XYZ file of C-alpha atoms in Angstrom:
431
model
C -123.651 -41.768 19.220
C -122.030 -40.831 22.382
C -120.643 -44.165 23.382
C -119.789 -44.618 19.381
C -117.744 -41.500 19.574
C -115.963 -42.310 22.884
C -115.206 -45.879 21.564
C -113.848 -44.305 18.547
C -111.347 -41.850 20.573
C -110.167 -44.863 23.158
C -109.547 -47.009 19.733
C -107.485 -43.894 18.521
C -105.531 -43.370 21.552
C -104.921 -46.970 21.502
C -102.991 -47.033 18.009
C -101.196 -44.259 18.618
C -99.958 -45.560 21.837
C -98.810 -47.928 19.834
C -97.295 -46.261 17.466
C -95.191 -44.326 19.832
C -93.894 -47.497 21.346
C -92.293 -49.116 18.183
C -90.860 -45.985 16.925
C -88.991 -45.815 20.224
C -88.326 -49.635 20.361
C -86.688 -48.846 16.643
C -84.835 -45.541 17.552
C -83.317 -47.205 20.401
C -82.062 -50.225 18.505
C -80.422 -47.781 15.632
C -78.816 -46.181 18.385
C -77.343 -49.783 19.866
C -75.724 -50.394 16.031
C -74.760 -47.516 15.926
C -72.461 -47.424 18.488
C -71.257 -50.745 18.681
C -69.996 -49.802 14.716
C -68.184 -46.784 16.336
C -66.439 -48.993 18.733
C -65.347 -51.793 16.274
C -63.984 -48.754 13.857
C -61.756 -47.790 17.080
C -60.914 -51.045 17.438
C -59.208 -51.139 14.064
C -57.638 -47.624 14.136
C -56.189 -48.185 17.568
C -52.303 -49.795 17.257
C -51.950 -52.498 19.857
C -51.385 -51.769 23.839
C -48.092 -51.592 24.420
C -47.049 -53.521 27.399
C -46.643 -51.496 29.893
C -43.503 -51.294 32.094
C -43.418 -51.570 35.982
C -41.187 -48.285 36.838
C -39.691 -48.536 40.943
C -39.180 -45.123 42.664
C -38.280 -44.393 46.059
C -41.880 -43.896 46.875
C -43.320 -46.613 45.456
C -41.196 -48.740 47.308
C -41.738 -47.359 50.658
C -45.353 -46.940 50.031
C -45.507 -50.920 49.138
C -46.145 -52.844 53.336
C -45.620 -56.107 51.818
C -42.438 -57.234 52.812
C -41.749 -59.599 49.283
C -42.235 -56.256 46.753
C -40.385 -54.090 48.825
C -37.400 -56.574 48.920
C -36.805 -57.546 45.338
C -37.393 -53.963 44.351
C -34.685 -53.092 46.775
C -32.607 -55.462 44.748
C -33.543 -54.647 41.334
C -32.355 -50.827 42.223
C -29.084 -52.381 43.314
C -28.458 -54.642 39.992
C -29.037 -51.365 38.160
C -26.710 -49.076 39.949
C -24.163 -52.106 39.877
C -24.220 -51.726 36.474
C -24.229 -48.361 35.904
C -21.134 -48.788 38.181
C -19.095 -50.808 35.996
C -19.956 -49.014 32.996
C -18.495 -45.822 34.224
C -15.583 -47.833 36.018
C -14.903 -49.036 32.073
C -14.981 -45.815 30.830
C -12.580 -44.323 32.886
C -10.195 -47.100 32.713
C -9.920 -46.523 29.171
C -9.894 -43.037 29.217
C -6.925 -42.880 31.646
C -4.947 -45.585 29.023
C -5.379 -43.732 26.184
C -4.025 -40.515 28.582
C -0.684 -42.536 29.197
C -0.364 -43.592 25.525
C -0.665 -40.025 24.563
C 1.916 -38.906 27.056
C 4.123 -41.422 25.736
C 3.696 -40.642 22.535
C 4.306 -36.711 23.021
C 7.568 -36.509 26.112
C 6.767 -33.540 27.986
C 8.720 -30.237 27.718
C 10.828 -29.170 29.957
C 9.721 -25.533 31.156
C 11.970 -22.744 30.509
C 11.521 -21.106 33.801
C 13.160 -23.126 36.645
C 15.437 -21.305 38.360
C 15.821 -23.612 41.148
C 17.129 -26.624 39.131
C 21.090 -27.100 38.662
C 21.268 -29.555 35.636
C 18.932 -26.967 33.702
C 21.709 -24.435 35.210
C 24.688 -26.596 33.982
C 22.941 -27.261 30.758
C 23.229 -23.709 30.145
C 26.645 -22.796 30.966
C 27.475 -25.442 28.737
C 26.309 -23.657 25.617
C 29.322 -20.873 26.326
C 32.120 -23.699 26.725
C 32.605 -23.388 23.094
C 35.496 -20.856 22.798
C 34.833 -20.117 19.126
C 31.389 -18.881 20.068
C 31.984 -17.387 23.155
C 35.204 -15.529 24.457
C 36.212 -14.548 28.161
C 33.839 -11.533 29.801
C 34.907 -9.468 33.040
C 33.584 -10.959 35.569
C 29.941 -8.828 35.621
C 29.529 -10.364 32.529
C 30.835 -13.843 32.937
C 28.620 -16.647 31.591
C 27.786 -17.607 35.397
C 25.413 -14.479 35.275
C 23.975 -14.679 31.982
C 23.306 -18.313 33.024
C 21.453 -17.419 35.833
C 18.639 -14.955 34.540
C 17.870 -17.519 31.465
C 20.561 -17.136 28.833
C 22.119 -19.332 26.530
C 25.239 -18.930 23.787
C 23.535 -18.919 21.099
C 25.928 -17.650 18.195
C 29.049 -15.724 18.203
C 28.943 -13.537 21.449
C 25.400 -13.425 21.085
C 22.854 -14.947 24.126
C 19.505 -15.413 23.676
C 16.072 -16.687 26.110
C 15.036 -19.852 24.480
C 11.690 -20.887 24.855
C 10.855 -17.457 26.975
C 10.628 -14.122 25.864
C 13.193 -15.338 22.753
C 15.135 -12.054 23.293
C 18.519 -11.589 21.970
C 21.285 -9.751 23.200
C 24.939 -9.095 21.098
C 27.697 -8.289 23.592
C 30.488 -6.456 22.084
C 33.703 -5.596 23.767
C 37.215 -4.767 22.410
C 40.063 -6.925 24.102
C 43.357 -5.226 25.213
C 45.711 -6.193 23.070
C 49.934 -6.686 24.066
C 52.890 -6.243 22.368
C 55.052 -9.688 21.946
C 58.785 -9.852 21.274
C 58.228 -10.018 17.894
C 56.612 -7.239 17.157
C 52.991 -8.964 16.960
C 49.660 -8.084 18.289
C 48.299 -11.044 20.636
C 44.595 -10.945 21.338
C 44.118 -12.240 24.679
C 40.608 -12.519 24.659
C 40.813 -11.275 28.277
C 38.825 -7.804 29.343
C 40.853 -5.434 31.880
C 40.026 -2.433 33.466
C 40.833 -0.931 30.952
C 37.672 -1.940 28.697
C 34.975 0.732 28.901
C 33.167 0.187 32.308
C 29.861 2.161 31.156
C 29.702 -0.365 28.475
C 30.179 -2.887 30.247
C 27.840 -1.799 33.465
C 25.620 -1.322 30.537
C 25.710 -4.606 29.171
C 25.308 -5.728 33.061
C 21.568 -4.145 33.263
C 20.733 -6.295 30.127
C 21.612 -9.896 31.852
C 17.978 -8.009 33.998
C 16.265 -5.585 31.736
C 17.164 -7.691 28.669
C 14.248 -9.611 29.168
C 10.602 -8.748 27.602
C 8.247 -7.341 30.927
C 6.377 -10.741 30.623
C 9.128 -12.587 31.370
C 10.023 -14.724 34.363
C 13.372 -14.523 34.136
C 13.049 -10.735 34.498
C 11.567 -11.076 37.682
C 13.449 -13.037 39.729
C 16.741 -15.352 38.406
C 18.422 -18.360 40.018
C 19.976 -17.965 43.803
C 23.605 -17.482 44.457
C 23.903 -20.978 45.523
C 23.484 -23.018 42.364
C 26.505 -23.770 41.906
C 26.647 -25.410 44.611
C 27.450 -29.075 44.279
C 26.784 -31.054 47.206
C 29.731 -33.430 48.869
C 28.210 -34.088 52.159
C 27.281 -38.317 51.823
C 30.272 -40.618 50.760
C 27.699 -43.090 49.756
C 25.308 -40.897 47.892
C 28.245 -37.874 45.945
C 32.114 -39.039 46.556
C 31.912 -42.670 45.472
C 29.442 -42.862 42.517
C 31.153 -39.549 41.496
C 34.118 -41.309 41.714
C 33.556 -44.318 40.053
C 31.678 -42.822 37.272
C 34.988 -40.532 36.166
C 37.074 -43.678 36.681
C 34.862 -45.664 34.443
C 35.338 -42.643 31.710
C 38.971 -42.572 31.675
C 39.647 -46.015 31.661
C 39.046 -45.632 27.769
C 41.585 -43.143 27.050
C 44.425 -44.032 30.016
C 46.725 -45.140 27.585
C 46.559 -41.099 26.484
C 47.031 -39.740 30.368
C 49.892 -37.610 31.149
C 52.492 -39.559 32.914
C 52.724 -38.391 36.766
C 56.035 -36.369 35.662
C 53.613 -33.819 33.484
C 51.189 -33.727 36.419
C 50.691 -30.705 38.658
C 48.215 -30.711 41.374
C 47.730 -29.575 44.872
C 46.509 -31.816 48.254
C 47.631 -35.079 48.862
C 49.131 -37.908 46.704
C 46.887 -40.893 45.633
C 49.005 -43.021 47.579
C 48.178 -41.238 50.994
C 44.933 -41.369 50.248
C 44.220 -44.851 49.031
C 42.683 -46.128 51.879
C 39.892 -43.423 51.595
C 39.169 -44.809 47.992
C 36.117 -46.969 46.544
C 37.968 -50.442 46.328
C 37.096 -50.622 42.357
C 39.646 -47.615 42.489
C 42.431 -49.304 44.112
C 42.585 -52.057 41.162
C 44.523 -51.356 38.804
C 43.036 -52.029 35.134
C 43.559 -55.731 33.283
C 45.731 -55.703 30.335
C 44.214 -56.114 27.110
C 45.114 -56.926 23.702
C 44.929 -53.612 22.000
C 49.053 -51.938 21.405
C 48.960 -48.799 23.769
C 50.432 -46.301 22.103
C 52.967 -45.402 24.830
C 56.003 -46.910 26.414
C 55.001 -46.808 29.770
C 52.793 -49.946 30.335
C 53.077 -50.488 34.239
C 49.523 -50.682 35.335
C 49.940 -49.397 38.597
C 51.527 -46.057 37.448
C 47.913 -46.003 35.077
C 45.387 -46.603 37.959
C 47.446 -43.821 39.975
C 47.033 -41.586 36.761
C 43.717 -42.508 36.560
C 43.036 -41.764 40.534
C 44.473 -38.185 39.935
C 42.791 -37.812 36.996
C 38.789 -38.469 38.803
C 40.354 -36.544 42.193
C 40.051 -33.252 40.221
C 36.939 -33.751 38.404
C 37.948 -34.759 35.155
C 36.282 -37.470 32.982
C 37.814 -39.236 30.216
C 36.497 -39.017 26.147
C 38.354 -41.181 23.771
C 38.939 -39.834 20.185
C 41.791 -41.401 19.373
C 45.003 -39.670 18.680
C 42.970 -36.692 19.693
C 41.691 -37.582 22.779
C 40.539 -35.224 25.399
C 39.363 -34.894 29.519
C 36.776 -32.894 30.461
C 34.574 -31.263 33.798
C 30.535 -31.805 33.607
C 30.672 -28.735 36.131
C 32.273 -26.001 33.753
C 32.293 -28.041 30.682
C 36.439 -27.183 30.177
C 37.794 -29.328 27.507
C 41.668 -30.217 27.482
C 43.775 -31.816 24.623
C 45.644 -34.789 26.183
C 48.415 -34.665 23.457
C 49.084 -31.148 24.414
C 50.776 -32.599 27.615
C 54.049 -34.190 26.900
C 58.110 -33.636 27.162
C 58.458 -30.348 28.829
C 54.846 -29.439 29.657
C 52.386 -29.913 32.369
C 49.118 -29.964 33.059
C 47.645 -28.454 36.350
C 44.866 -30.523 37.217
C 43.465 -28.054 38.916
C 44.086 -24.814 37.147
C 42.948 -26.386 33.914
C 39.484 -25.853 35.248
C 37.419 -22.573 34.089
C 37.896 -19.384 36.516
C 34.127 -20.156 37.614
C 34.391 -24.087 37.806
C 33.003 -25.131 41.649
C 36.430 -27.611 41.109
C 38.372 -24.485 41.339
C 36.260 -21.743 42.599
C 35.451 -21.731 46.298
C 32.950 -19.607 46.372
C 29.636 -21.652 45.873
C 31.112 -24.727 48.215
C 31.060 -22.312 51.185
C 34.922 -21.507 51.078
C 36.586 -24.355 50.022
C 36.649 -25.786 46.425
C 35.228 -29.680 45.663
C 38.543 -31.166 45.650
C 39.740 -29.974 48.727
C 36.081 -30.773 50.272
C 36.518 -34.279 48.574
C 39.931 -35.050 49.803
C 38.778 -33.941 53.501
C 36.451 -36.613 53.223
C 38.902 -39.177 52.170
C 41.006 -38.136 54.592
C 38.595 -38.801 57.558
C 37.663 -42.649 55.885
C 41.627 -43.371 56.147
C 41.690 -42.133 59.554
C 38.707 -44.257 60.623
C 40.666 -47.193 58.445
C 44.195 -46.546 60.025
C 42.595 -46.824 63.635
C 41.918 -50.287 63.658
C 45.848 -50.320 62.556
C 48.777 -49.322 64.809
C 51.074 -49.307 61.703
C 49.686 -47.912 59.200
C 50.325 -44.537 57.632
C 47.922 -41.613 58.731
C 48.808 -38.127 56.953
C 48.758 -35.251 59.106
C 47.117 -32.747 57.194
C 46.828 -31.126 53.248
C 50.364 -29.971 51.838
C 49.980 -28.010 48.488
C 53.017 -29.052 46.326
C 53.000 -25.880 44.388
C 55.534 -23.440 45.452
C 53.604 -20.141 45.848
C 53.845 -17.966 42.128
C 54.750 -14.840 41.668
C 52.995 -11.837 39.500
C 55.057 -12.398 36.956
C 54.611 -16.505 37.371
C 50.947 -15.957 36.552
C 52.177 -13.801 33.647
C 54.201 -16.485 31.861
C 51.773 -18.973 32.858
C 48.820 -17.029 31.125
C 51.236 -16.635 28.205
C 51.638 -20.470 28.169
C 48.117 -21.329 28.350
C 46.999 -18.673 25.811
C 50.049 -20.449 22.928
C 48.713 -24.182 23.823
C 45.090 -22.612 23.010
C 45.857 -21.357 19.624
C 48.267 -24.386 19.104
C 45.429 -26.989 19.519
C 42.456 -24.354 17.568
C 45.291 -23.945 14.695
C 45.305 -27.843 14.806
C 40.924 -27.809 14.224
C 41.225 -24.850 11.301
C 40.277 -22.577 13.669
C 41.223 -18.960 15.320
C 40.052 -16.885 17.801
C 37.370 -14.185 17.817
C 37.946 -10.433 18.459
């Protein structure tokens, strides 16, 4: 019996071992199946892998010991940098082209505060040239003083800081009146010592204080030599000016007063002929137009052109009412006024502040004196080559010295001519 029980125990143990082995095998196979199923599911859900890009940086290139790979990497980097530079250059070029087109379409405005500009100063002086808008004032209130501080004449006796602080000042001064022989009052439009000095002083202060606090013209104005006209160089200053004035005078050459109706200081055109540019010594050619004057002598016409050019006058053809004008003081003179017994003084016809008449801005001599002195040097240089040529010794003022009575009489004549000219245009002097 003992042997039988022992055999049963062995048999049961063998059965137990066989059952455990089969269960273990089935569990392992089940796990393998589950793992494979999960991997298949993951493979179906995951998107296709992207192609990896190779990025080259300085560290990877430096760490690569292979010479071929390092060289190719450097070449790739250089190509990329060149492409980027090309794009940036094209972009800058496009912007610069657009900027140029914008500047062409919209021209840059001239700034208001340019106290060193002679051209802009002359433009401001020009606004005071109309006698209907600006009457003569005392020297302290002249147009030169206002223009030096940036003011222009905007309306009748009204100045404005145009383009700056936009302030405006109205100047009201009563001119002195004199009795004519017929008993009528003559308004000379000229200030005298009888004008209220306190009022003149107040307006003189307003030339500076009339600007706003933030206006640059209140801090500083033009220098005293702003009216200076350079006359040092013959080729740069004298010759171009003479030829420019001659070209403008050709259009009014038949309306210019004859030599007998002109007065002028200094030397005659014949004495300075060798100092002129060659073009100024050539008489104008005959044309088909019928001149309004009887005198058609081309040599005399050329002498008149030379005289007007020597004293700073330009011509403007207005038909019957042609004029000559000055670009420095903007004085305009009607040529029809000087005929019969009326004479035109080529120097005194300029405004009192004009550098062609006033020597203050030119260092002691007016422009006409400096011009003739420079031409006289050229005459002497030309005369040195010939022995029998005429050489003028010096300037000689052909005008006799005038007394106070003569000056007063001359002022009356000039005022009468001015009134006559304004009546012909339908205007009158303003008080």
